[in-house]
CSV table of C-alpha atoms in Angstrom, one decimal:
chain,number,residue,atom,x,y,z
A,1,UNK,CA,5.7,12.5,21.7
A,2,UNK,CA,8.0,15.4,21.2
A,3,UNK,CA,7.1,19.0,21.2
A,4,UNK,CA,9.3,19.6,18.3
A,5,UNK,CA,8.5,22.8,17.1
A,6,UNK,CA,9.2,23.5,13.2
A,7,UNK,CA,11.8,26.4,12.7
A,8,UNK,CA,12.6,26.1,9.3
A,9,UNK,CA,13.4,29.2,7.6
A,10,UNK,CA,10.6,30.8,5.6
A,11,UNK,CA,10.6,31.0,1.7
A,12,UNK,CA,11.9,34.0,0.0
A,13,UNK,CA,11.8,35.9,-3.8
A,14,UNK,CA,14.1,36.5,-6.1
A,15,UNK,CA,14.5,40.3,-6.8
A,16,UNK,CA,11.6,41.3,-8.9
A,17,UNK,CA,12.5,40.8,-12.7
A,18,UNK,CA,12.9,43.3,-15.1
A,19,UNK,CA,11.0,41.8,-17.6
A,20,UNK,CA,7.6,41.9,-15.7
A,21,UNK,CA,7.4,38.2,-15.4
A,22,UNK,CA,6.4,36.4,-11.7
A,23,UNK,CA,8.9,36.5,-9.5
A,24,UNK,CA,11.0,33.1,-8.8
A,25,UNK,CA,10.5,31.9,-4.9
A,26,UNK,CA,13.4,30.3,-3.6
A,27,UNK,CA,12.1,27.6,-1.1
A,28,UNK,CA,14.3,26.0,1.6
A,29,UNK,CA,14.7,21.8,1.2
A,30,UNK,CA,12.4,20.2,3.4
A,31,UNK,CA,13.1,19.1,6.6
A,32,UNK,CA,14.4,15.5,6.8
A,33,UNK,CA,14.1,14.9,10.4
A,34,UNK,CA,10.9,13.3,11.0
A,35,UNK,CA,10.2,15.0,14.1
A,36,UNK,CA,10.8,18.5,12.1
A,37,UNK,CA,8.3,17.3,9.7
A,38,UNK,CA,5.7,16.5,12.0
A,39,UNK,CA,6.1,19.7,13.5
A,40,UNK,CA,6.0,21.6,9.8
A,41,UNK,CA,2.9,19.8,9.1
A,42,UNK,CA,1.2,20.5,12.3
A,43,UNK,CA,0.9,24.0,10.9
A,44,UNK,CA,-2.0,22.7,8.7
A,45,UNK,CA,-4.9,22.7,10.5
A,46,UNK,CA,-6.7,19.2,10.1
A,47,UNK,CA,-9.9,17.9,11.3
A,48,UNK,CA,-9.4,14.5,13.8
A,49,UNK,CA,-11.2,11.3,13.0
A,50,UNK,CA,-12.0,8.6,15.5
A,51,UNK,CA,-11.7,5.2,13.1
A,52,UNK,CA,-13.1,2.5,15.1
A,53,UNK,CA,-14.5,-1.0,14.5
A,54,UNK,CA,-15.7,-4.3,16.5
A,55,UNK,CA,-14.5,-7.2,16.2
A,56,UNK,CA,-15.1,-10.4,18.5
A,57,UNK,CA,-17.3,-8.2,20.7
A,58,UNK,CA,-14.1,-6.0,21.7
A,59,UNK,CA,-13.9,-2.5,20.3
A,60,UNK,CA,-10.5,-1.4,18.7
A,61,UNK,CA,-10.3,2.5,17.9
A,62,UNK,CA,-7.3,4.9,16.5
A,63,UNK,CA,-7.3,8.8,15.9
A,64,UNK,CA,-6.5,10.2,12.2
A,65,UNK,CA,-5.5,13.7,11.4
A,66,UNK,CA,-4.8,12.6,8.2
A,67,UNK,CA,-8.5,11.8,7.3
A,68,UNK,CA,-10.1,13.3,4.3
A,69,UNK,CA,-13.6,13.5,2.9
A,70,UNK,CA,-14.4,14.0,-0.6
A,71,UNK,CA,-11.7,11.8,-2.3
A,72,UNK,CA,-14.8,11.1,-4.6
A,73,UNK,CA,-18.5,11.5,-5.0
A,74,UNK,CA,-19.5,8.8,-6.7
A,75,UNK,CA,-19.0,6.1,-5.0
A,76,UNK,CA,-18.5,8.4,-2.0
A,77,UNK,CA,-14.7,7.5,-0.7
A,78,UNK,CA,-12.8,9.3,2.2
A,79,UNK,CA,-9.4,8.3,2.8
A,80,UNK,CA,-6.7,8.5,5.4
A,81,UNK,CA,-3.2,7.3,6.6
A,82,UNK,CA,-2.3,4.8,9.1
A,83,UNK,CA,1.7,4.4,10.2
A,84,UNK,CA,3.0,1.4,9.3
A,85,UNK,CA,4.3,0.6,12.9
A,86,UNK,CA,0.0,0.4,14.2
A,87,UNK,CA,-0.6,-2.7,15.9
A,88,UNK,CA,-4.2,-1.4,15.5
A,89,UNK,CA,-4.9,-0.5,12.0
A,90,UNK,CA,-4.3,-4.2,10.6
A,91,UNK,CA,-6.9,-5.5,13.0
A,92,UNK,CA,-9.7,-2.5,11.8
A,93,UNK,CA,-8.5,-3.1,8.1
A,94,UNK,CA,-10.3,-7.3,8.9
A,95,UNK,CA,-13.5,-5.5,10.1
A,96,UNK,CA,-16.5,-5.9,7.4
A,97,UNK,CA,-17.5,-2.2,8.6
A,98,UNK,CA,-15.3,0.5,9.9
A,99,UNK,CA,-16.6,3.5,11.9
A,100,UNK,CA,-15.7,6.9,11.3
A,101,UNK,CA,-16.3,9.5,13.5
A,102,UNK,CA,-15.3,13.2,12.6
A,103,UNK,CA,-14.8,14.4,16.5
A,104,UNK,CA,-16.5,17.4,17.5
A,105,UNK,CA,-15.1,19.6,20.6
A,106,UNK,CA,-16.8,17.8,23.2
A,107,UNK,CA,-14.3,14.9,22.1
A,108,UNK,CA,-11.6,16.6,23.0
A,109,UNK,CA,-10.8,14.2,26.1
A,110,UNK,CA,-11.6,11.4,24.2
A,111,UNK,CA,-8.7,12.0,21.3
A,112,UNK,CA,-6.0,11.7,23.9
A,113,UNK,CA,-7.7,8.1,25.3
A,114,UNK,CA,-8.4,6.7,21.7
A,115,UNK,CA,-4.6,7.6,21.0
A,116,UNK,CA,-3.0,5.9,23.6
A,117,UNK,CA,-1.1,2.9,23.0
A,118,UNK,CA,-1.9,1.4,26.5
A,119,UNK,CA,-5.1,0.6,28.7
A,120,UNK,CA,-8.9,1.0,27.7
A,121,UNK,CA,-8.8,3.1,24.9
A,122,UNK,CA,-12.7,3.4,25.2
A,123,UNK,CA,-12.6,3.7,29.0
A,124,UNK,CA,-15.4,7.1,29.7
A,125,UNK,CA,-16.4,7.2,26.0
A,126,UNK,CA,-19.5,6.9,24.8
A,127,UNK,CA,-20.0,4.4,22.2
A,128,UNK,CA,-22.3,3.1,19.7
A,129,UNK,CA,-21.8,0.4,17.3
A,130,UNK,CA,-23.5,-0.8,14.1
A,131,UNK,CA,-25.2,-4.0,13.1
A,132,UNK,CA,-22.4,-4.5,11.3
A,133,UNK,CA,-19.6,-3.8,13.8
A,134,UNK,CA,-18.8,0.0,13.1
A,135,UNK,CA,-18.4,1.7,16.1
A,136,UNK,CA,-19.0,5.2,16.4
A,137,UNK,CA,-18.0,8.1,19.3
A,138,UNK,CA,-20.9,10.0,20.7
A,139,UNK,CA,-21.0,13.6,20.1
A,140,UNK,CA,-19.1,13.4,16.9
A,141,UNK,CA,-20.0,16.0,14.1
A,142,UNK,CA,-19.9,13.3,11.8
A,143,UNK,CA,-20.6,9.5,11.8
A,144,UNK,CA,-19.3,7.6,8.5
A,145,UNK,CA,-19.9,3.6,8.2
A,146,UNK,CA,-17.6,2.3,5.6
A,147,UNK,CA,-16.0,-0.3,3.9
A,148,UNK,CA,-12.3,-0.4,3.3
A,149,UNK,CA,-11.5,-0.2,-0.6
A,150,UNK,CA,-7.9,-0.1,-0.5
A,151,UNK,CA,-4.7,-0.2,1.2
A,152,UNK,CA,-1.5,1.7,-0.8
A,153,UNK,CA,2.2,1.7,1.5
A,154,UNK,CA,2.9,5.2,0.9
A,155,UNK,CA,6.6,5.7,2.9
A,156,UNK,CA,6.4,4.9,6.6
A,157,UNK,CA,2.4,5.1,6.4
A,158,UNK,CA,-0.6,3.0,4.2
A,159,UNK,CA,-2.9,5.1,2.7
A,160,UNK,CA,-6.6,3.9,3.2
A,161,UNK,CA,-9.5,4.1,0.9
A,162,UNK,CA,-13.2,3.8,2.4
A,163,UNK,CA,-16.4,3.5,0.5
A,164,UNK,CA,-19.4,5.5,2.7
A,165,UNK,CA,-22.5,3.2,3.4
A,166,UNK,CA,-24.2,4.9,5.6
A,167,UNK,CA,-23.8,8.5,7.0
A,168,UNK,CA,-24.9,11.0,10.0
A,169,UNK,CA,-24.1,14.2,10.9
A,170,UNK,CA,-24.7,16.7,13.9
A,171,UNK,CA,-24.0,20.3,12.1
A,172,UNK,CA,-24.7,22.1,15.4
A,173,UNK,CA,-21.8,20.7,17.2
A,174,UNK,CA,-18.6,23.0,16.7
A,175,UNK,CA,-15.5,20.9,15.1
A,176,UNK,CA,-12.2,19.9,16.5
A,177,UNK,CA,-8.9,20.4,15.0
A,178,UNK,CA,-5.5,19.6,15.0
A,179,UNK,CA,-3.1,22.6,14.5
A,180,UNK,CA,0.4,23.7,15.7
A,181,UNK,CA,0.6,20.6,17.6
A,182,UNK,CA,-2.6,21.4,19.7
A,183,UNK,CA,-6.0,19.6,19.8
A,184,UNK,CA,-8.3,23.1,19.4
A,185,UNK,CA,-12.3,23.6,19.6
A,186,UNK,CA,-12.8,25.9,16.3
A,187,UNK,CA,-15.4,27.9,16.7
A,188,UNK,CA,-17.1,27.6,13.4
């Protein structure tokens, strides 16, 4: 992955209006280069989730930094986006249950392994699986057993909505976040 840094100029304000109204923000256009956009979006800290399932006795998994909880509370829904070019997501989408592990500081090494496009993504990673095939990463802050609700193509990604059917949390584990292009343990 490229280490492109976003260097787009900061927005500015027009001169304060004489009539006391709110000043107008002059916001530069968004970058059109995908790497510059990736760098810009990396400035927003996000949690890191491992999305995993077992199919035909083999675990499959991917990492999502776009994972979001609380899309709905009744029913409990979460969402993330998968790259359209992903070879892993179509396999996971076919699973009856999908495990979401919201990763903790102790899982930092697992991120690179699970994001790898070569070799055994689970080598050296302690995992567990539910009876229905959802796969979880040991030591994660949150385990969510989910079923696929919907997929919606959006640009070069697919928006995926999952319904939570089982859950467990380890609140004492410090969160792992993706920020400014780095995987960082958050002090909590």
